[in-house]
GROMACS .gro file of C-alpha atoms in nm:
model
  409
    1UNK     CA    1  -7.090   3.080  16.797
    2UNK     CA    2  -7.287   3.042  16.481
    3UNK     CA    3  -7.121   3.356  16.340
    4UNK     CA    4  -6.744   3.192  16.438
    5UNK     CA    5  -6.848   2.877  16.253
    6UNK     CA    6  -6.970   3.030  15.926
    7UNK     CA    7  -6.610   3.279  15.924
    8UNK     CA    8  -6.453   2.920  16.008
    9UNK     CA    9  -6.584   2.779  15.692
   10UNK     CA   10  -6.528   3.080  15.496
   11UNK     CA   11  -6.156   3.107  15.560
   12UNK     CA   12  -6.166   2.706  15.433
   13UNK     CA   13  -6.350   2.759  15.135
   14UNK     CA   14  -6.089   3.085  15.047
   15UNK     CA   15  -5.772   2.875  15.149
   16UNK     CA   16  -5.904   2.566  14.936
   17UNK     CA   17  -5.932   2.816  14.636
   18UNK     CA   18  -5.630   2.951  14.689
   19UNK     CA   19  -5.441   2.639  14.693
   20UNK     CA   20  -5.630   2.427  14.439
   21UNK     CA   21  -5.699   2.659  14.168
   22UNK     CA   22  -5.507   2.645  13.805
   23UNK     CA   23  -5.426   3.004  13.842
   24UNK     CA   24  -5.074   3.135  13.952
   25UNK     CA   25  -5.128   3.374  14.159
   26UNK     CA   26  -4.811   3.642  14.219
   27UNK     CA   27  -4.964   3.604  14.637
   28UNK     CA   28  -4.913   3.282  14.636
   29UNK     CA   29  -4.521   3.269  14.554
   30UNK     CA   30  -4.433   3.581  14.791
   31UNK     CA   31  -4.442   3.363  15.095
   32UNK     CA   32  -4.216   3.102  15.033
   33UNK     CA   33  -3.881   3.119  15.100
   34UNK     CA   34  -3.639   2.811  15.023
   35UNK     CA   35  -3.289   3.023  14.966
   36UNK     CA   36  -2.992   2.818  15.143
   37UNK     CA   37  -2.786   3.067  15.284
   38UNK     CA   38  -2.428   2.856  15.231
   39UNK     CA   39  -2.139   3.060  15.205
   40UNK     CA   40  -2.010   3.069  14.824
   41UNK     CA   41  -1.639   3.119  14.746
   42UNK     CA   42  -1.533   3.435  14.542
   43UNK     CA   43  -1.346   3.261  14.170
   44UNK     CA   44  -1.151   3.549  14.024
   45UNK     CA   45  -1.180   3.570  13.612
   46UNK     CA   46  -0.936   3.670  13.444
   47UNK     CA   47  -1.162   3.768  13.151
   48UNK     CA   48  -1.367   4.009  13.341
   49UNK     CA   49  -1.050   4.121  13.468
   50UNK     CA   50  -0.942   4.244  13.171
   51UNK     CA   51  -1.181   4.454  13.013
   52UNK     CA   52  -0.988   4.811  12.987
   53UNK     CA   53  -1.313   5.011  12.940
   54UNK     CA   54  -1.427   4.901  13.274
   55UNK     CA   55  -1.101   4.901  13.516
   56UNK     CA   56  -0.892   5.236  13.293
   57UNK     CA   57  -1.309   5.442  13.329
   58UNK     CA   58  -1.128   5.545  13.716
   59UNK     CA   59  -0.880   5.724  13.552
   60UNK     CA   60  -1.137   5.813  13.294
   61UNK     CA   61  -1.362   5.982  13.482
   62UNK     CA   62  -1.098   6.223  13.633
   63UNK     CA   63  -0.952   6.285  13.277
   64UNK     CA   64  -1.279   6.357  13.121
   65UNK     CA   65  -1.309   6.572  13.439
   66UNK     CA   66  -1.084   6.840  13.389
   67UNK     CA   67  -1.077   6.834  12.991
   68UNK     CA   68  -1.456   6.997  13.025
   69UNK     CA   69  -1.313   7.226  13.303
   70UNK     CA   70  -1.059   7.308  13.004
   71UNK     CA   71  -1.383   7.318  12.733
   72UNK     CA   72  -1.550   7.537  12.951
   73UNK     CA   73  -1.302   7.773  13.052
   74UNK     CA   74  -1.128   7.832  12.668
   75UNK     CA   75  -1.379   7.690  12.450
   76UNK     CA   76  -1.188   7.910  12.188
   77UNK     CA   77  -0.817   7.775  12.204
   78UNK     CA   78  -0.819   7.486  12.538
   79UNK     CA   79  -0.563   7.609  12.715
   80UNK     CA   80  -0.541   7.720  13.106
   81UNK     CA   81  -0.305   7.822  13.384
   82UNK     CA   82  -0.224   7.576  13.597
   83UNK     CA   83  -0.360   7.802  13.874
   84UNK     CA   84  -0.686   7.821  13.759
   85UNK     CA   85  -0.739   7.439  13.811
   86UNK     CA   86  -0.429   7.365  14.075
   87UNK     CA   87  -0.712   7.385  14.328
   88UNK     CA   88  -1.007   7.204  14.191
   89UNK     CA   89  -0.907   6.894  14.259
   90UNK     CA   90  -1.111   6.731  14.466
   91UNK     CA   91  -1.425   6.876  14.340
   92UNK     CA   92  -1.272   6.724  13.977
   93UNK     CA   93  -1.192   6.409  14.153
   94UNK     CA   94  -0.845   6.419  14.058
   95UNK     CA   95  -0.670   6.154  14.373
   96UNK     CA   96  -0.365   6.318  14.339
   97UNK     CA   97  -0.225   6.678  14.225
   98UNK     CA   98  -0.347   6.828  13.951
   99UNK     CA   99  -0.005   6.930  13.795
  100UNK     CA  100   0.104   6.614  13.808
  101UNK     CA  101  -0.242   6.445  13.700
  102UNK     CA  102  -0.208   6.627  13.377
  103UNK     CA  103   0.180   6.524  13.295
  104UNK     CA  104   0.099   6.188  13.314
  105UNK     CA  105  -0.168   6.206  12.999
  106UNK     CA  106   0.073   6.410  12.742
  107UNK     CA  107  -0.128   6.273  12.451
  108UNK     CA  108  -0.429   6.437  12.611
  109UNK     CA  109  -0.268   6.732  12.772
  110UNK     CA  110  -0.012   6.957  12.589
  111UNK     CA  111   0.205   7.175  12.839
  112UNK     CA  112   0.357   7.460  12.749
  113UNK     CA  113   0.503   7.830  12.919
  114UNK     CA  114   0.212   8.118  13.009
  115UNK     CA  115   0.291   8.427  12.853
  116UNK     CA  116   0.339   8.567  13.232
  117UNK     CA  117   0.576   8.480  13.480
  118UNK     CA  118   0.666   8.140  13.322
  119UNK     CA  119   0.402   8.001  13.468
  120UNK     CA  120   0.299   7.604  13.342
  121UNK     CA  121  -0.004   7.611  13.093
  122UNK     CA  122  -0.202   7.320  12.970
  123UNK     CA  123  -0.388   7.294  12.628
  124UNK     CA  124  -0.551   7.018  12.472
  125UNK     CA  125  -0.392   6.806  12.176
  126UNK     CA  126  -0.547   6.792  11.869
  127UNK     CA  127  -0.671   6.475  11.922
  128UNK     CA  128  -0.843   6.531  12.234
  129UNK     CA  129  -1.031   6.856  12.107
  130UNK     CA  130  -1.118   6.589  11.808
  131UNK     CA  131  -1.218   6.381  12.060
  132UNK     CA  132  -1.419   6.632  12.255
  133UNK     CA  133  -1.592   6.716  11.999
  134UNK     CA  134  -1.710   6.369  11.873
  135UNK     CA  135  -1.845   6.338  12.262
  136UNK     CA  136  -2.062   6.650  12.236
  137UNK     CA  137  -2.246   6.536  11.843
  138UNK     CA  138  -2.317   6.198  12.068
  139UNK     CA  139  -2.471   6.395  12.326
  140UNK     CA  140  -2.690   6.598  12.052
  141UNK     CA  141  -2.754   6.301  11.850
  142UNK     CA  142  -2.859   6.077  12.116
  143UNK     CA  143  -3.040   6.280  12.347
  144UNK     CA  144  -3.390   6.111  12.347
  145UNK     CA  145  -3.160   5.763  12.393
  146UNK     CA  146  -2.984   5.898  12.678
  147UNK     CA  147  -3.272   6.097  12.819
  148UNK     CA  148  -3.512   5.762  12.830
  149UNK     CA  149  -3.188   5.559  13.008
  150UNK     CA  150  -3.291   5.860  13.288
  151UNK     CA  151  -3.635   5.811  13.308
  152UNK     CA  152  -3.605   5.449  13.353
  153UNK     CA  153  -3.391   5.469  13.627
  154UNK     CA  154  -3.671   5.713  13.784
  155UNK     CA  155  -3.928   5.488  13.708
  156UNK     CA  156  -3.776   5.203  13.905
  157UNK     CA  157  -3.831   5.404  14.225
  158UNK     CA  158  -4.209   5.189  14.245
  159UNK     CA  159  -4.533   5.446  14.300
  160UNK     CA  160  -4.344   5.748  14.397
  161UNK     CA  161  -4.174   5.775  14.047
  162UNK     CA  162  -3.924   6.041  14.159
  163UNK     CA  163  -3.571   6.015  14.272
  164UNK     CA  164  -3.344   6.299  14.464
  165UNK     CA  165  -3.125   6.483  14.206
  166UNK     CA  166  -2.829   6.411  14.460
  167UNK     CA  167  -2.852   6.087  14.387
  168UNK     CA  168  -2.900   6.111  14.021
  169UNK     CA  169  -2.560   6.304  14.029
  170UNK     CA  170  -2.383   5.986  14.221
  171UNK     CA  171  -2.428   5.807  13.905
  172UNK     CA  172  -2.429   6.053  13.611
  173UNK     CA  173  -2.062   5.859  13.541
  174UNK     CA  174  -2.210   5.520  13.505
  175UNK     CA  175  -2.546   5.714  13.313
  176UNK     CA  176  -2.338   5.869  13.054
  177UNK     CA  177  -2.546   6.178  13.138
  178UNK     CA  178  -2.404   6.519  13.014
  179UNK     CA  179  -2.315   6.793  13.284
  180UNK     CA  180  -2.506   7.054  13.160
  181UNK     CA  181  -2.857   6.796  13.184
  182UNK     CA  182  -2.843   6.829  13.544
  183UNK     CA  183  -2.721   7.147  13.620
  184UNK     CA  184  -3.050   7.302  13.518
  185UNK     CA  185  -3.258   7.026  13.442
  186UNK     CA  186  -3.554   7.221  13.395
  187UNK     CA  187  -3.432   7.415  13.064
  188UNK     CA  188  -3.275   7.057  12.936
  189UNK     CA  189  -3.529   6.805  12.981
  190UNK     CA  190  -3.865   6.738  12.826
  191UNK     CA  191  -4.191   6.791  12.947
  192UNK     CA  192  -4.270   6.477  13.125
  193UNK     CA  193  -3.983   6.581  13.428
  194UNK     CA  194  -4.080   6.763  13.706
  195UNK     CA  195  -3.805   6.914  13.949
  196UNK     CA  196  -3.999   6.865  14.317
  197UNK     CA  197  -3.931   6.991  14.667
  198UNK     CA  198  -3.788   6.791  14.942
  199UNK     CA  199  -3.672   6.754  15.292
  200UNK     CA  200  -3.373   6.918  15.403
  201UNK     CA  201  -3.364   7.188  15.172
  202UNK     CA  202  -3.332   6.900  14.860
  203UNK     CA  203  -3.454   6.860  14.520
  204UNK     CA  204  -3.596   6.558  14.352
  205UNK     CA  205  -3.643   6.486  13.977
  206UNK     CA  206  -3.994   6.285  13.878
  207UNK     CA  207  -4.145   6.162  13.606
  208UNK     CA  208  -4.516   6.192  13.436
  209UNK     CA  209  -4.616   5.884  13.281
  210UNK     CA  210  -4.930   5.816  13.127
  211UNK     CA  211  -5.071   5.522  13.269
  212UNK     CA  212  -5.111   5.331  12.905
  213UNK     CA  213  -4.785   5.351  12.871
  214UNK     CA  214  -4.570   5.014  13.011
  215UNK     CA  215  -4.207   5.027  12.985
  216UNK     CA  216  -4.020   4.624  12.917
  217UNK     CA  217  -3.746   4.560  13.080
  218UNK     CA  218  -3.425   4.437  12.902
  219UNK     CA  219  -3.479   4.073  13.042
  220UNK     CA  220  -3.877   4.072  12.913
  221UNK     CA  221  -3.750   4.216  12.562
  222UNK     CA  222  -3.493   3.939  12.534
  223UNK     CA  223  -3.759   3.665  12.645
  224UNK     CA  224  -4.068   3.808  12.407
  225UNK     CA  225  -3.782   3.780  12.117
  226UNK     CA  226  -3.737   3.390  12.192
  227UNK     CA  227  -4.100   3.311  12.243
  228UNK     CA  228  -4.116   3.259  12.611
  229UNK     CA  229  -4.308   3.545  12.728
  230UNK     CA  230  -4.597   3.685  12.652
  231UNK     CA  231  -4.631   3.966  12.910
  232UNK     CA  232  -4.855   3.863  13.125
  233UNK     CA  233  -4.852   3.933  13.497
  234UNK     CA  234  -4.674   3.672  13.679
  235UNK     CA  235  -4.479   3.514  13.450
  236UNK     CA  236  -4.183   3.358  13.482
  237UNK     CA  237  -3.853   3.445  13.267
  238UNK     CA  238  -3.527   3.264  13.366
  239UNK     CA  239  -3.186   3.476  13.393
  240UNK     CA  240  -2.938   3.409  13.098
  241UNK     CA  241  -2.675   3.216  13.273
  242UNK     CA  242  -2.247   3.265  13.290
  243UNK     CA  243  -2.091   3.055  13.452
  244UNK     CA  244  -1.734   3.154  13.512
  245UNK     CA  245  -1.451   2.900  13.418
  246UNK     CA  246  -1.365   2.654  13.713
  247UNK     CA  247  -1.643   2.823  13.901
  248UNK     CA  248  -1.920   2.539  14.057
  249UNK     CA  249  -2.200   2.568  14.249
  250UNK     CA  250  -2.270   2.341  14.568
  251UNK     CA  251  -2.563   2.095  14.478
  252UNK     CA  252  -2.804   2.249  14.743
  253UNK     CA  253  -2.687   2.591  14.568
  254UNK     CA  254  -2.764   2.469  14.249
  255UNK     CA  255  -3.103   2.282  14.325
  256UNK     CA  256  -3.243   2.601  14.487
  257UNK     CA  257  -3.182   2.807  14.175
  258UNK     CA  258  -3.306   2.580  13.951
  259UNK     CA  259  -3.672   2.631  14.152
  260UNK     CA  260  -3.575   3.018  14.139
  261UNK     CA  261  -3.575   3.040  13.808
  262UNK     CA  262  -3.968   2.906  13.790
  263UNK     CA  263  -4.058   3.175  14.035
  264UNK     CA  264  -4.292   3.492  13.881
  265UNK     CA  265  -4.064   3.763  13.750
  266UNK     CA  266  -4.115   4.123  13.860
  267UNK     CA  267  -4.048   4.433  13.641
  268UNK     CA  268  -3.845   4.656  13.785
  269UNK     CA  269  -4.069   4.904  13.668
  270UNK     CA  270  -4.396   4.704  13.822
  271UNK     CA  271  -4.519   4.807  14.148
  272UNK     CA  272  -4.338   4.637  14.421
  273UNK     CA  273  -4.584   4.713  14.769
  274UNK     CA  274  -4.731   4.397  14.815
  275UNK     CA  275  -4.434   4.176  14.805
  276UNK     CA  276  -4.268   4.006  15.099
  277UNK     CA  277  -3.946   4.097  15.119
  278UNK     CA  278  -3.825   3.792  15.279
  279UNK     CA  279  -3.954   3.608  14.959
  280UNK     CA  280  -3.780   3.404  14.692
  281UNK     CA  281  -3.977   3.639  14.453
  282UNK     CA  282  -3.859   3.987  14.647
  283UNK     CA  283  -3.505   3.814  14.592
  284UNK     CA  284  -3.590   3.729  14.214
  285UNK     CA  285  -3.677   4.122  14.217
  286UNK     CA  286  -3.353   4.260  14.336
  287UNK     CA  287  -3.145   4.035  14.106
  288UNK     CA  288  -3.394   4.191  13.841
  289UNK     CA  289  -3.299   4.553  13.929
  290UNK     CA  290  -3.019   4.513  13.937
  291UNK     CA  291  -2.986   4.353  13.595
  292UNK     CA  292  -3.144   4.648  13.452
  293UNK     CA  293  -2.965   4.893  13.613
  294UNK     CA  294  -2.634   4.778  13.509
  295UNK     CA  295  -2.790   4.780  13.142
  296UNK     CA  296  -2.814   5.125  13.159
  297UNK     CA  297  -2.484   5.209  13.243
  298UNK     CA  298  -2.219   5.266  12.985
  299UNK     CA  299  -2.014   4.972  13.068
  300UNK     CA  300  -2.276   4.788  13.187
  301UNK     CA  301  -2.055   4.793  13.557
  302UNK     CA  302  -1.976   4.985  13.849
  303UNK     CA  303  -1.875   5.029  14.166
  304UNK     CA  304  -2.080   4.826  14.378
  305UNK     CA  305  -2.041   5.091  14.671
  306UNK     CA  306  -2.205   5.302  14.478
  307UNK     CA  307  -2.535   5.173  14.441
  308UNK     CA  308  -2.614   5.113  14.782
  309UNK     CA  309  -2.741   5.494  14.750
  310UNK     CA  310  -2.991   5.332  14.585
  311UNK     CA  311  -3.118   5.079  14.834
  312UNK     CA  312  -3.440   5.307  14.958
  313UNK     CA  313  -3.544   5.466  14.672
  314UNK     CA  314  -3.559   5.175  14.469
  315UNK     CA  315  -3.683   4.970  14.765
  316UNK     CA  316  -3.393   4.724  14.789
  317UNK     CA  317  -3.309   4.516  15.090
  318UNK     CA  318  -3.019   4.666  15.361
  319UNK     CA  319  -2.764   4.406  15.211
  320UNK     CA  320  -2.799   4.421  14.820
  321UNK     CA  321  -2.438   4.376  14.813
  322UNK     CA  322  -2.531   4.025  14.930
  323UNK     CA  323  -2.731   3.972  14.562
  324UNK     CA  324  -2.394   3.950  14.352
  325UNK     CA  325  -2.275   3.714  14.540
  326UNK     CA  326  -2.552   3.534  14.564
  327UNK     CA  327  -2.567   3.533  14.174
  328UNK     CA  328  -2.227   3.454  14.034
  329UNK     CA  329  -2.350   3.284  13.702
  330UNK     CA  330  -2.526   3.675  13.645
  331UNK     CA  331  -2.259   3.929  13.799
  332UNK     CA  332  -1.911   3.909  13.817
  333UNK     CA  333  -1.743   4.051  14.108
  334UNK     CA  334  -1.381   4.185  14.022
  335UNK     CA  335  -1.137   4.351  14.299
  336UNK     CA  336  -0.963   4.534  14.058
  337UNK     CA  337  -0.825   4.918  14.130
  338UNK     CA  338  -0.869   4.829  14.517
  339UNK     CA  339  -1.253   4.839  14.465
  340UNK     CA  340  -1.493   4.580  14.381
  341UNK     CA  341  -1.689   4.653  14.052
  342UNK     CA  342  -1.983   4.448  13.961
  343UNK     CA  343  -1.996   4.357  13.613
  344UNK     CA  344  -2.339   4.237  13.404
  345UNK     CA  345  -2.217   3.903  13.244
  346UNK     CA  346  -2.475   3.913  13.021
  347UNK     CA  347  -2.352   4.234  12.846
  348UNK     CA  348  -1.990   4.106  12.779
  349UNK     CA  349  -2.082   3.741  12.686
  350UNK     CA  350  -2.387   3.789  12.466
  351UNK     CA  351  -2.326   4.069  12.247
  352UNK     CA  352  -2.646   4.120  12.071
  353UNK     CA  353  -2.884   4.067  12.418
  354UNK     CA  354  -2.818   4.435  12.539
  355UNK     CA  355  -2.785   4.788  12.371
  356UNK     CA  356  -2.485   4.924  12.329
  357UNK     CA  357  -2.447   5.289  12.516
  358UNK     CA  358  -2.437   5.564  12.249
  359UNK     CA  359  -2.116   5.704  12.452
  360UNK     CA  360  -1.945   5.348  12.491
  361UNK     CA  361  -1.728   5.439  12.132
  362UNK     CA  362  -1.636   5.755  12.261
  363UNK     CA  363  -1.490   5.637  12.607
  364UNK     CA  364  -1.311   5.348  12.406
  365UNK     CA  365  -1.139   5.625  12.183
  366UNK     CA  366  -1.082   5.824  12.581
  367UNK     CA  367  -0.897   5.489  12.650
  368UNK     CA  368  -0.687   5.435  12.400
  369UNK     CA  369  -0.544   5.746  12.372
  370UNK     CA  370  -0.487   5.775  12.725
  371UNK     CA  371  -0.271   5.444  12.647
  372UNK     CA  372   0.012   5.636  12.403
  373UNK     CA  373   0.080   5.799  12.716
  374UNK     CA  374   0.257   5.576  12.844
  375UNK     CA  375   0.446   5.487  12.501
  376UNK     CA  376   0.533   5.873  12.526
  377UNK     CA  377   0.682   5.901  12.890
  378UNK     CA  378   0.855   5.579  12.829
  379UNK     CA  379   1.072   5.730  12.577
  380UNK     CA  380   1.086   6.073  12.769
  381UNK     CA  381   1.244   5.831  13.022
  382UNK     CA  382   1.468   5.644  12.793
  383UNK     CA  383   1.556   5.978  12.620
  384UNK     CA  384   1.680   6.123  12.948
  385UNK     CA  385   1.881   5.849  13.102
  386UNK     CA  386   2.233   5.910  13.245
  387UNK     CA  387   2.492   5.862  12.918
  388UNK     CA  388   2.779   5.604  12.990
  389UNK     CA  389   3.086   5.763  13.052
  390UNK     CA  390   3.325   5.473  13.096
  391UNK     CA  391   3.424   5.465  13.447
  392UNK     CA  392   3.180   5.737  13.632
  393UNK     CA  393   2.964   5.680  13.886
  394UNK     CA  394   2.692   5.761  13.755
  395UNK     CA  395   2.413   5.502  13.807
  396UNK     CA  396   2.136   5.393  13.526
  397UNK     CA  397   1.821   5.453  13.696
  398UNK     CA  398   1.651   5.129  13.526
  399UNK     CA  399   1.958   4.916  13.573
  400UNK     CA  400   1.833   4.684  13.870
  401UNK     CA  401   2.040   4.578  14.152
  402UNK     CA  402   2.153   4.219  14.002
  403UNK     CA  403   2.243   4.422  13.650
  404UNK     CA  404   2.464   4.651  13.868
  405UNK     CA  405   2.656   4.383  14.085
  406UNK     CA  406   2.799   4.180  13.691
  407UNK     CA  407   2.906   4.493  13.603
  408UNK     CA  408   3.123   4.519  13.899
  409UNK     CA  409   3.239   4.188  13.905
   0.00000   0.00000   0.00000
């Protein structure tokens, strides 16, 4: 009995230290949990909407696709048979045939007759081999940039500081990572990679870190600029807010992220064991990572389907997806291209609080010449319409139906 009595008082004496002392202790916050879990309706915006190096990067990434199968192939003249790529397209991610895929980017691809058989060739214009070459100086000129974006992405995975190279691959788009980085990652990557051994027959890529060395976040860079943070443990740093236009929060919304703001933030490069994940501060976490991750990328976006690869090794909850919705003054949700792309507010309406990709100039080049294509089948099309020939039957092929009942009245 004596010994119950004197663990009795102990556990008093440790809970009255723990909740009187001056001290904020990161323990103390991973308990509570005041989210209010109210449905909040989706606001489309229109400026989000209509960013072209976000929503025109799907047919990008196809494009960019088969013009290094081209590089690759004929790095002397760019030109190739149609039936030496007719058949890669799925592996090239091209959604539709390749044949046709090409004619619909003449300012990108140039098609001309084989030397055999008549059969369809495709070469590169001059301004896409222009282009392609301006891509690969980025890659040589910012390798140590683009290599770091890598490693921090790696080092988000918590203690095991490793991530499987499948993965890695999923998002080498969004990355800007070059092709040739990962096929053989061991000749193109410095000494503090390590390609690893998994389950199933997989590989992993980890990272050696010294243990002096502390990577900052974007969100802990921004806040140590403006004076409020000063990198100690447990700190709090409040997300930049967005709010869309027309877009309001419901008071009990709004009052409960007002107090999560004050909560501790965690790095996403901190060690995340101890934390409960049912906590305000495991939620304050996620939103975090996530904020960081989309600062890698090269738009600063992406497919939100695409991350949940990402939910284990970077020890997010089941429904991350949840987070962006949660969030809408942060992310912006759009539902453009039949897919739902998160976008980083942050990154489009504060132009100096995140670092520009080093490829981000070169895609926006990509973009607008894949634009003059249409300018160019346009006139193929109004260069090939059906003369007028008085009274024949022939019928103008843009002339809608209203156009061709006044001219038979």
């Amino acid at each position: 009995m004596a010994m119950i009595a004197r663990r009795s008082r102990n556990s008093v004496c440790l809970l009255h230290d723990v909740l009187f002392s001056r001290q904020s202790l990161t323990c103390s916050y991973t308990q509570r949990q005041t989210y209010v879990d109210v449905y909040m309706k989706w606001k489309k915006d229109s400026f989000f909407d209509s960013i072209d190096t976000i929503h025109r990067s799907v047919q990008l990434k196809p494009l960019i696709a088969v013009k290094n199968c081209i590089v690759s192939s004929s790095p002397d003249d760019y030109c190739i048979p149609i039936s030496a790529i007719s058949k890669k397209g799925l592996e090239l991610g091209v959604p539709i045939k390749v044949a046709r895929f090409l004619r619909l980017y003449p300012s990108v691809f140039e098609e001309f007759t084989g030397p055999n058989y008549n059969l369809p060739w495709f070469k590169l214009t001059q301004r896409a081999i222009e282009l392609d070459r301006e891509e690969r100086e980025v890659y040589v000129n910012s390798k140590d940039d683009i290599i770091l974006r890598l490693k921090k992405l790696i080092l988000m995975s918590g203690r095991e500081q490793m991530l499987p190279i499948k993965v890695i691959k999923g998002l080498q788009w969004y990355l800007g990572l070059p092709d040739e980085l990962l096929r053989i990652p061991e000749d193109n990557l410095d000494g503090c990679f390590r390609v690893v051994e998994l389950e199933d027959g997989l590989k992993g890529l980890a990272v050696n870190v010294d243990g002096s060395e502390r990577f900052l976040s974007v969100m802990q860079r921004n806040a140590m600029k403006r004076g409020v943070y000063t990198g100690v443990e447990g700190e709090a740093i409040e997300f930049p807010l967005y709010p869309s236009k027309g877009l309001r929060l419901k008071r009990k919304i709004a009052d409960w992220f007002d107090e999560f703001q004050k909560f501790p933030y965690v790095s996403p490069y901190e060690d995340y064991s101890g934390l409960d994940p049912n906590s305000d501060v495991a939620e304050k976490r996620v939103v975090g990572v996530l904020h960081e991750l989309l600062s890698l990328f090269v738009e600063h976006a992406a497919e939100r389907k695409k991350l949940l690869c990402l939910r284990k090794p970077l020890g997010l909850p089941q429904k991350v997806h949840k987070a962006f919705e949660r969030h809408p003054y942060i992310f912006n949700l759009s539902l453009m291209n039949k897919t739902c792309t998160a976008i980083l507010k942050e990154a489009y309406c504060d132009r100096g609080a995140i670092e520009e990709h080093p490829l981000a100039k070169v895609r926006k080049k990509y973009i607008n010449l894949m634009k003059e294509s249409e300018g160019i089948l346009k006139r193929r099309r109004l260069n090939n319409r059906p003369i007028d020939r008085g009274n024949s039957n022939i019928k103008d092929l843009d002339c809608t139906d209203d156009e061709e009942m006044k001219s038979l009245t």
